[in-house]
mmCIF file with all atom_site columns, C-alpha atoms in Angstrom:
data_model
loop_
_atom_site.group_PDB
_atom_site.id
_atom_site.type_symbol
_atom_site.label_atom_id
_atom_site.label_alt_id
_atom_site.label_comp_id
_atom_site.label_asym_id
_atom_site.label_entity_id
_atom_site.label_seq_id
_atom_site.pdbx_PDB_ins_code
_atom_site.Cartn_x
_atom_site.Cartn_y
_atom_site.Cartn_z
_atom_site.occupancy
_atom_site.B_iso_or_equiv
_atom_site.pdbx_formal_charge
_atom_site.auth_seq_id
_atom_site.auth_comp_id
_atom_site.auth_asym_id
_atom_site.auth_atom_id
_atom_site.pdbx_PDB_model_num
ATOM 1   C CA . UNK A 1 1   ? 125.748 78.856  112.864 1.00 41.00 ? 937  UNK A CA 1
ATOM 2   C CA . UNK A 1 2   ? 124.653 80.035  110.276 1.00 40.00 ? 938  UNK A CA 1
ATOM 3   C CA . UNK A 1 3   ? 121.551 82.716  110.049 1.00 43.00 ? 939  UNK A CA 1
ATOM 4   C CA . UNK A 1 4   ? 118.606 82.120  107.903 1.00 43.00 ? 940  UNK A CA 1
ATOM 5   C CA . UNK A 1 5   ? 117.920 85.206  105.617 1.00 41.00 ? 941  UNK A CA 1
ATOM 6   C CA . UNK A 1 6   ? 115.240 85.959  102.707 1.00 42.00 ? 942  UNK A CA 1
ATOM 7   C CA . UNK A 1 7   ? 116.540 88.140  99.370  1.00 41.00 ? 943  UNK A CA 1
ATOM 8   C CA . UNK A 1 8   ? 113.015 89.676  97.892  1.00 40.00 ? 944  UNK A CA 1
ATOM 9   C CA . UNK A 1 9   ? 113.874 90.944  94.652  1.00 39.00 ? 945  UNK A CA 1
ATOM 10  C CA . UNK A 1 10  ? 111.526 93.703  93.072  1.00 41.00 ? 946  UNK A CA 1
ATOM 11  C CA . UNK A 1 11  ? 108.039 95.140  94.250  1.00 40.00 ? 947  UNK A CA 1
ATOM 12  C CA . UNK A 1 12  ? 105.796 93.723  96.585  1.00 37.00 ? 948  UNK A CA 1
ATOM 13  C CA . UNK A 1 13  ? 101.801 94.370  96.050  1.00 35.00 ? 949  UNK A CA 1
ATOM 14  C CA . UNK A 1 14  ? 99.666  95.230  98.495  1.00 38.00 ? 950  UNK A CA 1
ATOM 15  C CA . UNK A 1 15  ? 99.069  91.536  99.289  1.00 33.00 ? 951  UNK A CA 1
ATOM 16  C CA . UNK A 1 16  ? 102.143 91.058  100.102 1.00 35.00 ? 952  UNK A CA 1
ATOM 17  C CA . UNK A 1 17  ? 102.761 94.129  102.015 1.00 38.00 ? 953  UNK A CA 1
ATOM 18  C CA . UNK A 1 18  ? 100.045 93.084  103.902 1.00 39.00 ? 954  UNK A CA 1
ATOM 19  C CA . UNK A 1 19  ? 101.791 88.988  104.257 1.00 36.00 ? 955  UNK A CA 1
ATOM 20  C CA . UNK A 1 20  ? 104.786 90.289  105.453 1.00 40.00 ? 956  UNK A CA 1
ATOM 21  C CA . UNK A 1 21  ? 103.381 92.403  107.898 1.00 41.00 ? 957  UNK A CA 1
ATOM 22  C CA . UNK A 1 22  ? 100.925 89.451  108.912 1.00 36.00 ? 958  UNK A CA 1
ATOM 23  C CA . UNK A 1 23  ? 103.969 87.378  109.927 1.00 37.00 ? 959  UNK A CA 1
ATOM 24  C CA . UNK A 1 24  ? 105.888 90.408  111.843 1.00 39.00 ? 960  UNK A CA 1
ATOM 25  C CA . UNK A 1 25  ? 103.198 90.787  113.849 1.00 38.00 ? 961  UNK A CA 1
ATOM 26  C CA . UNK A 1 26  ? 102.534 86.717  114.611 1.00 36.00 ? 962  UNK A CA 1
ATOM 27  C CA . UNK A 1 27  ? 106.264 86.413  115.454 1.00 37.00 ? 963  UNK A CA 1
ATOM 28  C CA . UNK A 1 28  ? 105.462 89.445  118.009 1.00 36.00 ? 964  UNK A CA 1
ATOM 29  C CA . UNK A 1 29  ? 102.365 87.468  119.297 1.00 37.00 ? 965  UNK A CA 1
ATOM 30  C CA . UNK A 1 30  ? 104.413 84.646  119.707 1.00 33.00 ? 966  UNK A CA 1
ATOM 31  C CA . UNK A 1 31  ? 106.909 86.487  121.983 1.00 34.00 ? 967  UNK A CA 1
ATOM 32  C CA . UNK A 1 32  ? 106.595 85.403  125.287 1.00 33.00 ? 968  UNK A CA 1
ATOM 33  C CA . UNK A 1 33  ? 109.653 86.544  126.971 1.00 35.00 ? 969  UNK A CA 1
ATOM 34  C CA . UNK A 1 34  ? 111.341 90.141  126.902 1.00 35.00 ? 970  UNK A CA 1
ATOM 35  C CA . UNK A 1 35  ? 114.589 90.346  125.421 1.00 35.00 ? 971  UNK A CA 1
ATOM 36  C CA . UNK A 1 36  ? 117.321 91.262  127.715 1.00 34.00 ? 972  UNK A CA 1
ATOM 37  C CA . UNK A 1 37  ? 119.570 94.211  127.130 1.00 35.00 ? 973  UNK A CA 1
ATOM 38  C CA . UNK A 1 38  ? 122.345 92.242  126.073 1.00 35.00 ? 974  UNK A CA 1
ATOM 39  C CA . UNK A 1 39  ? 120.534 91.408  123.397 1.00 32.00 ? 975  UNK A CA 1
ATOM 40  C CA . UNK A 1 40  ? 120.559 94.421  121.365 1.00 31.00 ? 976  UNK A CA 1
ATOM 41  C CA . UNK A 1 41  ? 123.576 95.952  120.061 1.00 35.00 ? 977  UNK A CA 1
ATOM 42  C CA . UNK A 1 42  ? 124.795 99.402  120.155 1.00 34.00 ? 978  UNK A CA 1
ATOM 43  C CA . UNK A 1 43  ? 123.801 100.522 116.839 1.00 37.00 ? 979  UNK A CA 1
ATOM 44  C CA . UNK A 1 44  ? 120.491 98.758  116.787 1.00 39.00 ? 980  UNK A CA 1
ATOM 45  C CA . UNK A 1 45  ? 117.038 100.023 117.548 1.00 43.00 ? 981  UNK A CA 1
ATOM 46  C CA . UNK A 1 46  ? 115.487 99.394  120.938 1.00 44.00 ? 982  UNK A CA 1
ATOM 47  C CA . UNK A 1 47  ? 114.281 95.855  121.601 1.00 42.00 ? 983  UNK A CA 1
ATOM 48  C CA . UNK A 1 48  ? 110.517 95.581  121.354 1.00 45.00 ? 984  UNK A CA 1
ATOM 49  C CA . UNK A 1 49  ? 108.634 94.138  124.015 1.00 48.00 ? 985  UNK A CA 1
ATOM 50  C CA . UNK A 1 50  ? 105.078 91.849  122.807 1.00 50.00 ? 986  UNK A CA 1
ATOM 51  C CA . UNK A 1 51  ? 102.737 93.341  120.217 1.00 68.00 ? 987  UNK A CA 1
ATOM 52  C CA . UNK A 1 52  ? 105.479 96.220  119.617 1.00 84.00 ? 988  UNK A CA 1
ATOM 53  C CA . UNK A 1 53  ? 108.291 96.292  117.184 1.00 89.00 ? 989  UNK A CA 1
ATOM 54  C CA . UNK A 1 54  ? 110.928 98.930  116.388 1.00 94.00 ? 990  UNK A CA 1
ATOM 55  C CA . UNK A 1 55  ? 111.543 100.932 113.028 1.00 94.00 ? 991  UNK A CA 1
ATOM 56  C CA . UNK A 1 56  ? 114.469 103.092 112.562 1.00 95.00 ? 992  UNK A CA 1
ATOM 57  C CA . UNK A 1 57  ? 115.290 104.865 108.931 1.00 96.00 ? 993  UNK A CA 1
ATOM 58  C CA . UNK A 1 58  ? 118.269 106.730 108.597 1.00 96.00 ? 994  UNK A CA 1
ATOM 59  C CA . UNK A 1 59  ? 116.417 109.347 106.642 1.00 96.00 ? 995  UNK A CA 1
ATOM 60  C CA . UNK A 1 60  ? 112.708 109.351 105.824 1.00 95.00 ? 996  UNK A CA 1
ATOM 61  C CA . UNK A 1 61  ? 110.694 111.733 103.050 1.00 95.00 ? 997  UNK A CA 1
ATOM 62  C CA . UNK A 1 62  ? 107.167 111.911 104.532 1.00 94.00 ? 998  UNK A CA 1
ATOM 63  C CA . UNK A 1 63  ? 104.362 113.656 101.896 1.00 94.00 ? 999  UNK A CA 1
ATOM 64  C CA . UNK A 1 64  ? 100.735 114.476 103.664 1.00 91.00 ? 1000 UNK A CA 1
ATOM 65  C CA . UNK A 1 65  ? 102.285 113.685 107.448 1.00 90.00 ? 1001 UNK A CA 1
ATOM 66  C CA . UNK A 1 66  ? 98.681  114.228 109.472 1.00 88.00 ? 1002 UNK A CA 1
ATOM 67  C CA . UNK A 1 67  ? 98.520  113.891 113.200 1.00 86.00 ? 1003 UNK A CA 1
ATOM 68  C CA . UNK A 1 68  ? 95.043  112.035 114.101 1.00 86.00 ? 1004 UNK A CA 1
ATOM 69  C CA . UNK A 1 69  ? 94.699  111.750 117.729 1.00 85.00 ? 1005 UNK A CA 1
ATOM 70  C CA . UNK A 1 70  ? 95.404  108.712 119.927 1.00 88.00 ? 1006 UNK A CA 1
ATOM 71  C CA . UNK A 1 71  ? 93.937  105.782 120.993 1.00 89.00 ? 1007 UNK A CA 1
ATOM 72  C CA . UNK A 1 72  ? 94.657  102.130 120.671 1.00 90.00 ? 1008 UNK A CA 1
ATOM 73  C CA . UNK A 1 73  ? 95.759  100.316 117.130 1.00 91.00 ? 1009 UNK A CA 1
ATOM 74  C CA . UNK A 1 74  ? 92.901  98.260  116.052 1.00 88.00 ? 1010 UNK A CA 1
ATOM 75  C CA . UNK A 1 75  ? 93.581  94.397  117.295 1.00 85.00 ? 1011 UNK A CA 1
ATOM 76  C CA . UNK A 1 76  ? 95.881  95.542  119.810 1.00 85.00 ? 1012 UNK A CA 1
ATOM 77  C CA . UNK A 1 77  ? 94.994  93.131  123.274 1.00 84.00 ? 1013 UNK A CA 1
ATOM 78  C CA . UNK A 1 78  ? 96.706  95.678  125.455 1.00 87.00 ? 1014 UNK A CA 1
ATOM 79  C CA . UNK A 1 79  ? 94.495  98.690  124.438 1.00 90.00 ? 1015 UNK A CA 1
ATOM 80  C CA . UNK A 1 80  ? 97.602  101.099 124.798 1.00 91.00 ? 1016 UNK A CA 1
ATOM 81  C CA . UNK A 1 81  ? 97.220  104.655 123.764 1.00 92.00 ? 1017 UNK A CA 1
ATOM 82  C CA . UNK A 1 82  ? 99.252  105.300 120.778 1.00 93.00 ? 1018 UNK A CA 1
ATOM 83  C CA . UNK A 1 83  ? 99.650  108.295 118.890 1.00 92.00 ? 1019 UNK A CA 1
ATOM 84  C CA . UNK A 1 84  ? 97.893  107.993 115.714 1.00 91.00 ? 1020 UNK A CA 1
ATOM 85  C CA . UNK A 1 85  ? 99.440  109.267 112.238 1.00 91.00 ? 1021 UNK A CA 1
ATOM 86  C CA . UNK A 1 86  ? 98.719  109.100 108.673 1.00 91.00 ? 1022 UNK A CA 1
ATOM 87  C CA . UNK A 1 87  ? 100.884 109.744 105.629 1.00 93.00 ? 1023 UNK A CA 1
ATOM 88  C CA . UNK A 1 88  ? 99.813  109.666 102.035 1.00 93.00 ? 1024 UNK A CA 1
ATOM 89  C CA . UNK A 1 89  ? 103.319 108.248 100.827 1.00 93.00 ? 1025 UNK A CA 1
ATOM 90  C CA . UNK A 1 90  ? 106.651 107.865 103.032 1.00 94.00 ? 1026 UNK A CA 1
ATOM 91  C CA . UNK A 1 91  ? 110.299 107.292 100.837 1.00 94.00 ? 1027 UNK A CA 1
ATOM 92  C CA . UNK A 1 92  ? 112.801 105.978 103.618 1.00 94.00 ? 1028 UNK A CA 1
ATOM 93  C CA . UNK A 1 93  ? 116.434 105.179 103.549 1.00 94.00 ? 1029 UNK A CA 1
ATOM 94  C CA . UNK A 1 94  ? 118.104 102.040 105.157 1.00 93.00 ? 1030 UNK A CA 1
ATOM 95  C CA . UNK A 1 95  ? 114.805 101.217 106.600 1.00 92.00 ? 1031 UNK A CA 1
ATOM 96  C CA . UNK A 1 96  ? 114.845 98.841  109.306 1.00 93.00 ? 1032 UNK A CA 1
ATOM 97  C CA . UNK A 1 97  ? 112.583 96.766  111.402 1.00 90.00 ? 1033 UNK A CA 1
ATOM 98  C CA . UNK A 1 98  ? 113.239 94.578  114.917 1.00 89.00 ? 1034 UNK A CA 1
ATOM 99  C CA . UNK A 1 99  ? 110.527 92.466  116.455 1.00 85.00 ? 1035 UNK A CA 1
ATOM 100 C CA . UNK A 1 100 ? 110.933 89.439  119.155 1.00 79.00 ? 1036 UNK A CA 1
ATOM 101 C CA . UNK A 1 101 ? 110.715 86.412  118.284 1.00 80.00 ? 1037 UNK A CA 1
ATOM 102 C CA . UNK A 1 102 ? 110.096 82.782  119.949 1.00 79.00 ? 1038 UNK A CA 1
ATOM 103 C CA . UNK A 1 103 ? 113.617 81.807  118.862 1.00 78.00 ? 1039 UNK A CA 1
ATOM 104 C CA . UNK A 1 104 ? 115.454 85.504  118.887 1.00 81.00 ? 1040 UNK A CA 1
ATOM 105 C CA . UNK A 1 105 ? 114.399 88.995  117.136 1.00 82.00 ? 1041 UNK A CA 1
ATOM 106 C CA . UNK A 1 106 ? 112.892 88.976  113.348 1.00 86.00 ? 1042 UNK A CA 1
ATOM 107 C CA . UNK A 1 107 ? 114.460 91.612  111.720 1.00 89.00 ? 1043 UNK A CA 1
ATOM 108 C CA . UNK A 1 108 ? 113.805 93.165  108.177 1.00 88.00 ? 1044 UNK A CA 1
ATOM 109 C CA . UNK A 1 109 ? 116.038 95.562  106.472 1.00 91.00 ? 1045 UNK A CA 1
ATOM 110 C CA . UNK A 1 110 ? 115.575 97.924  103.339 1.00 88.00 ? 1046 UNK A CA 1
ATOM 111 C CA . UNK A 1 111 ? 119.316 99.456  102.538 1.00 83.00 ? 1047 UNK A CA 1
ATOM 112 C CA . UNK A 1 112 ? 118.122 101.175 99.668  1.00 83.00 ? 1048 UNK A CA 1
ATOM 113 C CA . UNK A 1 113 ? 115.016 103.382 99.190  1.00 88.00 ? 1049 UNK A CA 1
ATOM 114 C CA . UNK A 1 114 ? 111.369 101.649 100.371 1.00 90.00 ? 1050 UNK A CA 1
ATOM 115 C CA . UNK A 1 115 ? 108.513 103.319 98.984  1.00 91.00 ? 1051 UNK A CA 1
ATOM 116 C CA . UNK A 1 116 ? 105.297 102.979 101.893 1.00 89.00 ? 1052 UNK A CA 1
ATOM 117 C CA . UNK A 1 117 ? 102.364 104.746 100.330 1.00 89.00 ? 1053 UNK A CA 1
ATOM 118 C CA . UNK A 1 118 ? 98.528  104.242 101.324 1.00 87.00 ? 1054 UNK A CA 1
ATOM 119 C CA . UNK A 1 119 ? 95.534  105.554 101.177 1.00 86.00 ? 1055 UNK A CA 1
ATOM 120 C CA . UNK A 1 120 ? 96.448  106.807 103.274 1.00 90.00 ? 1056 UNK A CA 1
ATOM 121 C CA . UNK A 1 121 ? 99.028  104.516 105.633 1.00 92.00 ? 1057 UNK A CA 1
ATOM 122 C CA . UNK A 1 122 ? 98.734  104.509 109.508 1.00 92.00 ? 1058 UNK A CA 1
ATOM 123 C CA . UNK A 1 123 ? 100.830 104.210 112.076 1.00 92.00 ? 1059 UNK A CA 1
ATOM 124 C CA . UNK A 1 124 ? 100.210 103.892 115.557 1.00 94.00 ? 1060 UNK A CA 1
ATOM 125 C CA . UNK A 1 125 ? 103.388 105.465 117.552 1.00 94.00 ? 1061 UNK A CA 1
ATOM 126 C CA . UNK A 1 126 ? 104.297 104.740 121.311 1.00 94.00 ? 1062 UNK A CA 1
ATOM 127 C CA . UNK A 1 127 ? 107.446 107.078 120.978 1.00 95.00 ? 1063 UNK A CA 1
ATOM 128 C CA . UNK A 1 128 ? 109.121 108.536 117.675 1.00 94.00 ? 1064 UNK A CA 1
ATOM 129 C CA . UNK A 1 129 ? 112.244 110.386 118.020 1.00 95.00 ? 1065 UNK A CA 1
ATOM 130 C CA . UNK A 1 130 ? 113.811 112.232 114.649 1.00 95.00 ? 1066 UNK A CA 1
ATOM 131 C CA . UNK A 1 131 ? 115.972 115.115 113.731 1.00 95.00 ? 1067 UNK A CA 1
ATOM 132 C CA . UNK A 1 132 ? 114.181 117.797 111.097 1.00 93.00 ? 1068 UNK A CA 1
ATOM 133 C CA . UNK A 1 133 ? 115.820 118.658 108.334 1.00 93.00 ? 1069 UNK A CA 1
ATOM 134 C CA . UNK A 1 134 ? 115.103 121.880 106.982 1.00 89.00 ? 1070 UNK A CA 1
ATOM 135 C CA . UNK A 1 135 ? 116.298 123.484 103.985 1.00 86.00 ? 1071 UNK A CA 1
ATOM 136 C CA . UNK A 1 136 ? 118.508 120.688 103.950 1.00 89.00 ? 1072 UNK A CA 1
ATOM 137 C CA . UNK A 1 137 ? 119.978 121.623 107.652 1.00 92.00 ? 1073 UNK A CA 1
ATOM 138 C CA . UNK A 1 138 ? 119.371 118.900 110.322 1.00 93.00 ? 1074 UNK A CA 1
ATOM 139 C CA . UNK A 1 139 ? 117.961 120.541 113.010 1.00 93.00 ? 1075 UNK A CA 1
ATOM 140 C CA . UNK A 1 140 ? 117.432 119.332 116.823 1.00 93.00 ? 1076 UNK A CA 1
ATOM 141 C CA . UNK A 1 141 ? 116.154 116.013 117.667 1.00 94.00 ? 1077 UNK A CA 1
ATOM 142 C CA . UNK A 1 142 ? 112.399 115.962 118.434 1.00 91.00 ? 1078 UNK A CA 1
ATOM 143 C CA . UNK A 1 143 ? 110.452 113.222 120.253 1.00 91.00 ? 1079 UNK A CA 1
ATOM 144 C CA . UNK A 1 144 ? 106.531 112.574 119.647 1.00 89.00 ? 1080 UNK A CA 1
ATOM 145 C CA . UNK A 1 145 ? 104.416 110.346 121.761 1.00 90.00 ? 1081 UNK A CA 1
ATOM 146 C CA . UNK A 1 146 ? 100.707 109.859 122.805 1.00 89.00 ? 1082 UNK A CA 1
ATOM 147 C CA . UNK A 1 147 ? 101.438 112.351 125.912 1.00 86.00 ? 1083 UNK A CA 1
ATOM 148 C CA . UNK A 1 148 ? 102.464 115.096 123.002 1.00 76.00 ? 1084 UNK A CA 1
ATOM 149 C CA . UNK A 1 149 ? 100.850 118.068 122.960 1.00 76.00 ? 1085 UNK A CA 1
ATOM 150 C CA . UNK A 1 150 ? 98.521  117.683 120.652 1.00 68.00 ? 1086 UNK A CA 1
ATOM 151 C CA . UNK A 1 151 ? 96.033  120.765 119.080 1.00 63.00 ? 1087 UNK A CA 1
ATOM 152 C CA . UNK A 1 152 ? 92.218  120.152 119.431 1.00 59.00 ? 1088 UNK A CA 1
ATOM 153 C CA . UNK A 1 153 ? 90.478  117.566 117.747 1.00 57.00 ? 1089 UNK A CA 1
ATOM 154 C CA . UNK A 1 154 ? 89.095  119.997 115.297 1.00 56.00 ? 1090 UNK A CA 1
ATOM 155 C CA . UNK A 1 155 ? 92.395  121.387 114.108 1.00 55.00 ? 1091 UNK A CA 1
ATOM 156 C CA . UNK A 1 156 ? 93.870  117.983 113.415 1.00 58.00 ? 1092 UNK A CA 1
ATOM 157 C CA . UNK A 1 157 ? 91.122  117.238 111.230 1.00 56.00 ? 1093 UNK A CA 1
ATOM 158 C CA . UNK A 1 158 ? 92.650  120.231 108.787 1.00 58.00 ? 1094 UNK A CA 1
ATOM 159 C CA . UNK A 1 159 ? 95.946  120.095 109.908 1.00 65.00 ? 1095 UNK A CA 1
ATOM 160 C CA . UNK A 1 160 ? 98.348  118.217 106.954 1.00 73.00 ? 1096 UNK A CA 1
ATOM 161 C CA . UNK A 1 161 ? 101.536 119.150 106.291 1.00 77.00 ? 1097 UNK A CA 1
ATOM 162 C CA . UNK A 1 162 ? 103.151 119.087 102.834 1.00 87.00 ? 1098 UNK A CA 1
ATOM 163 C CA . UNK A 1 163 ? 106.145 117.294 103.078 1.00 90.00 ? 1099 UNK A CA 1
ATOM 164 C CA . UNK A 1 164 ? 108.648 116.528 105.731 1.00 91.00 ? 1100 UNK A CA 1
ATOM 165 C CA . UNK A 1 165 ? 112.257 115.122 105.872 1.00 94.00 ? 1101 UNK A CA 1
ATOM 166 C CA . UNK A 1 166 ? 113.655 113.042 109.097 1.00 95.00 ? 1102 UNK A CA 1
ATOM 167 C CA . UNK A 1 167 ? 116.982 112.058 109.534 1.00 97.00 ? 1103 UNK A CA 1
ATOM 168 C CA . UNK A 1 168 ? 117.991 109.076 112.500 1.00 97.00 ? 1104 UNK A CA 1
ATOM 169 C CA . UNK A 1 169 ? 114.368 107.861 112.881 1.00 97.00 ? 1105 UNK A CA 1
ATOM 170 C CA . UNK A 1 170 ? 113.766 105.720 115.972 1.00 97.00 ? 1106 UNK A CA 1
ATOM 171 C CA . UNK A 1 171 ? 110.058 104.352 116.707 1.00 96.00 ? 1107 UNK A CA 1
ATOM 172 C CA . UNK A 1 172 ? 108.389 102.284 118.960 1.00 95.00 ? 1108 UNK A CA 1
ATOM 173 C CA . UNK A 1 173 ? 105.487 101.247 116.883 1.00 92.00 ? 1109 UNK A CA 1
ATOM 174 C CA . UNK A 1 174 ? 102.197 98.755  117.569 1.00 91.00 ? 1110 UNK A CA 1
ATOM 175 C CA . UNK A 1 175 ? 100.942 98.587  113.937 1.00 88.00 ? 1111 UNK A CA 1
ATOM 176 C CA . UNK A 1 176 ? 101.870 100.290 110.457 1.00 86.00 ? 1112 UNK A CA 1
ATOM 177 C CA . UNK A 1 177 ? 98.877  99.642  107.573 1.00 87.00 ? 1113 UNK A CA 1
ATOM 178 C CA . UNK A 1 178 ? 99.510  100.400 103.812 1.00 87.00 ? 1114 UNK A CA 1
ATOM 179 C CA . UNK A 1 179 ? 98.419  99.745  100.484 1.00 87.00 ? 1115 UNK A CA 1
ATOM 180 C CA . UNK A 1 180 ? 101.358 99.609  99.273  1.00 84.00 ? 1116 UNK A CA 1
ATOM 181 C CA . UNK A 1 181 ? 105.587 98.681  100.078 1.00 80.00 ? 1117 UNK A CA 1
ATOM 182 C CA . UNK A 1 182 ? 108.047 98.681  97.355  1.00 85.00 ? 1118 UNK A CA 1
ATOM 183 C CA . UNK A 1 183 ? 111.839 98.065  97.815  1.00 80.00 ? 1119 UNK A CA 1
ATOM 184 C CA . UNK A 1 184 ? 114.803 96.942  95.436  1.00 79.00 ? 1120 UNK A CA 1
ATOM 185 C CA . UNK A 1 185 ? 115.843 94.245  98.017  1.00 82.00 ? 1121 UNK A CA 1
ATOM 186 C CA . UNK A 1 186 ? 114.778 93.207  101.521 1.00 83.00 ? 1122 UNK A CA 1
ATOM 187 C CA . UNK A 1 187 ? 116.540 91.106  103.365 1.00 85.00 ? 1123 UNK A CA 1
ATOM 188 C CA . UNK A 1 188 ? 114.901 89.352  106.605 1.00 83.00 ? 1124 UNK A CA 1
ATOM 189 C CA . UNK A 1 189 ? 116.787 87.415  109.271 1.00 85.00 ? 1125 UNK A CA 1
ATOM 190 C CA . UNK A 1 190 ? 116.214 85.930  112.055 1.00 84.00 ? 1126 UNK A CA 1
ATOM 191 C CA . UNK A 1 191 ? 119.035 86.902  115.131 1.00 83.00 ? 1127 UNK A CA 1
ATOM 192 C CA . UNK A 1 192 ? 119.734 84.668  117.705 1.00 82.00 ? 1128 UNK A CA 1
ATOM 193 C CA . UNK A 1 193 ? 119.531 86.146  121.259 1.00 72.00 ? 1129 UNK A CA 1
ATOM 194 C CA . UNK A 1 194 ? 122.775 87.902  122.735 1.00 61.00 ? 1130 UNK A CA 1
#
């Protein structure tokens, strides 16, 4: 059977950042059963469970990375604590998104470079595991949740760093906002359950 699939050509305004996003997170609403572990395949990110979708990247350039605390994403039924973060503009490499579905898992993929840049964009993290690179060295695998430590409240207020590179990005996410999302080609399909 065949599977349906979307080619988006060019740049997408923030209107349609905000459409697409819109939908992702209706198809998650939607969800009313948990995908089993069958269903995902080796490679691919961690099925979501309802109002939560997955994001891996297999390298991401983050410029103005701030931590802001945690608490719940606005609109988010469940109220559960994310870790809150805010980037002024994020460059990521074969991007990719999973979300359930009614009918299977929604998933949208970027292969080449996708441009997220806000003023600034949030995202609200259940769990985020990456490798560092530095000076161009991958270095070891770091996971960040809500239970991170985090510095006071005060400190994270002044607290932005520069730019940062991550390479084999995994998330558990509840809600990503931006102004803008701008990619070559994105391709969205729908996947049948395994």
């Amino acid at each position: 059977m065949p599977t349906p699939s979307a080619e988006l050509p060019g740049r997408w305004n923030a209107t349609c950042a905000r459409l697409a996003i819109c939908v992702l997170l209706l198809a998650i609403g939607l969800q009313n059963d948990t995908p089993t572990a069958d269903a995902t395949e080796a490679a691919a990110p961690r099925p979501a469970s309802a109002a939560e979708f997955a994001l891996t990247a297999a390298e991401i350039t983050i410029d103005g990375l701030r931590i802001e605390g945690t608490g719940p994403a606005p609109g988010d039924s469940q109220q559960r604590t994310a870790l809150r973060l805010s980037a002024l503009r994020a460059l990521a490499r074969q991007l990719a998104v999973q979300a359930p579905a009614p009918a299977g898992r929604l998933a949208i993929t970027c292969p080449a470079d996708c441009l997220v840049a806000g003023r600034p964009a949030r995202l609200y993290v259940l769990e985020l595991t990456a490798t560092p690179v530095v000076a161009g060295i991958p270095t070891v695998p770091i996971t960040l949740s809500p239970t991170f430590p985090l510095p006071p409240p005060a400190a994270l207020g002044i607290l932005q760093l520069p730019r940062l590179t991550f390479r084999d990005l995994r998330a558990r996410l509840t809600l990503v906002t931006s102004d803008l999302v701008a990619t070559p080609t994105t391709r969205i399909d729908l996947l049948p359950r395994g």
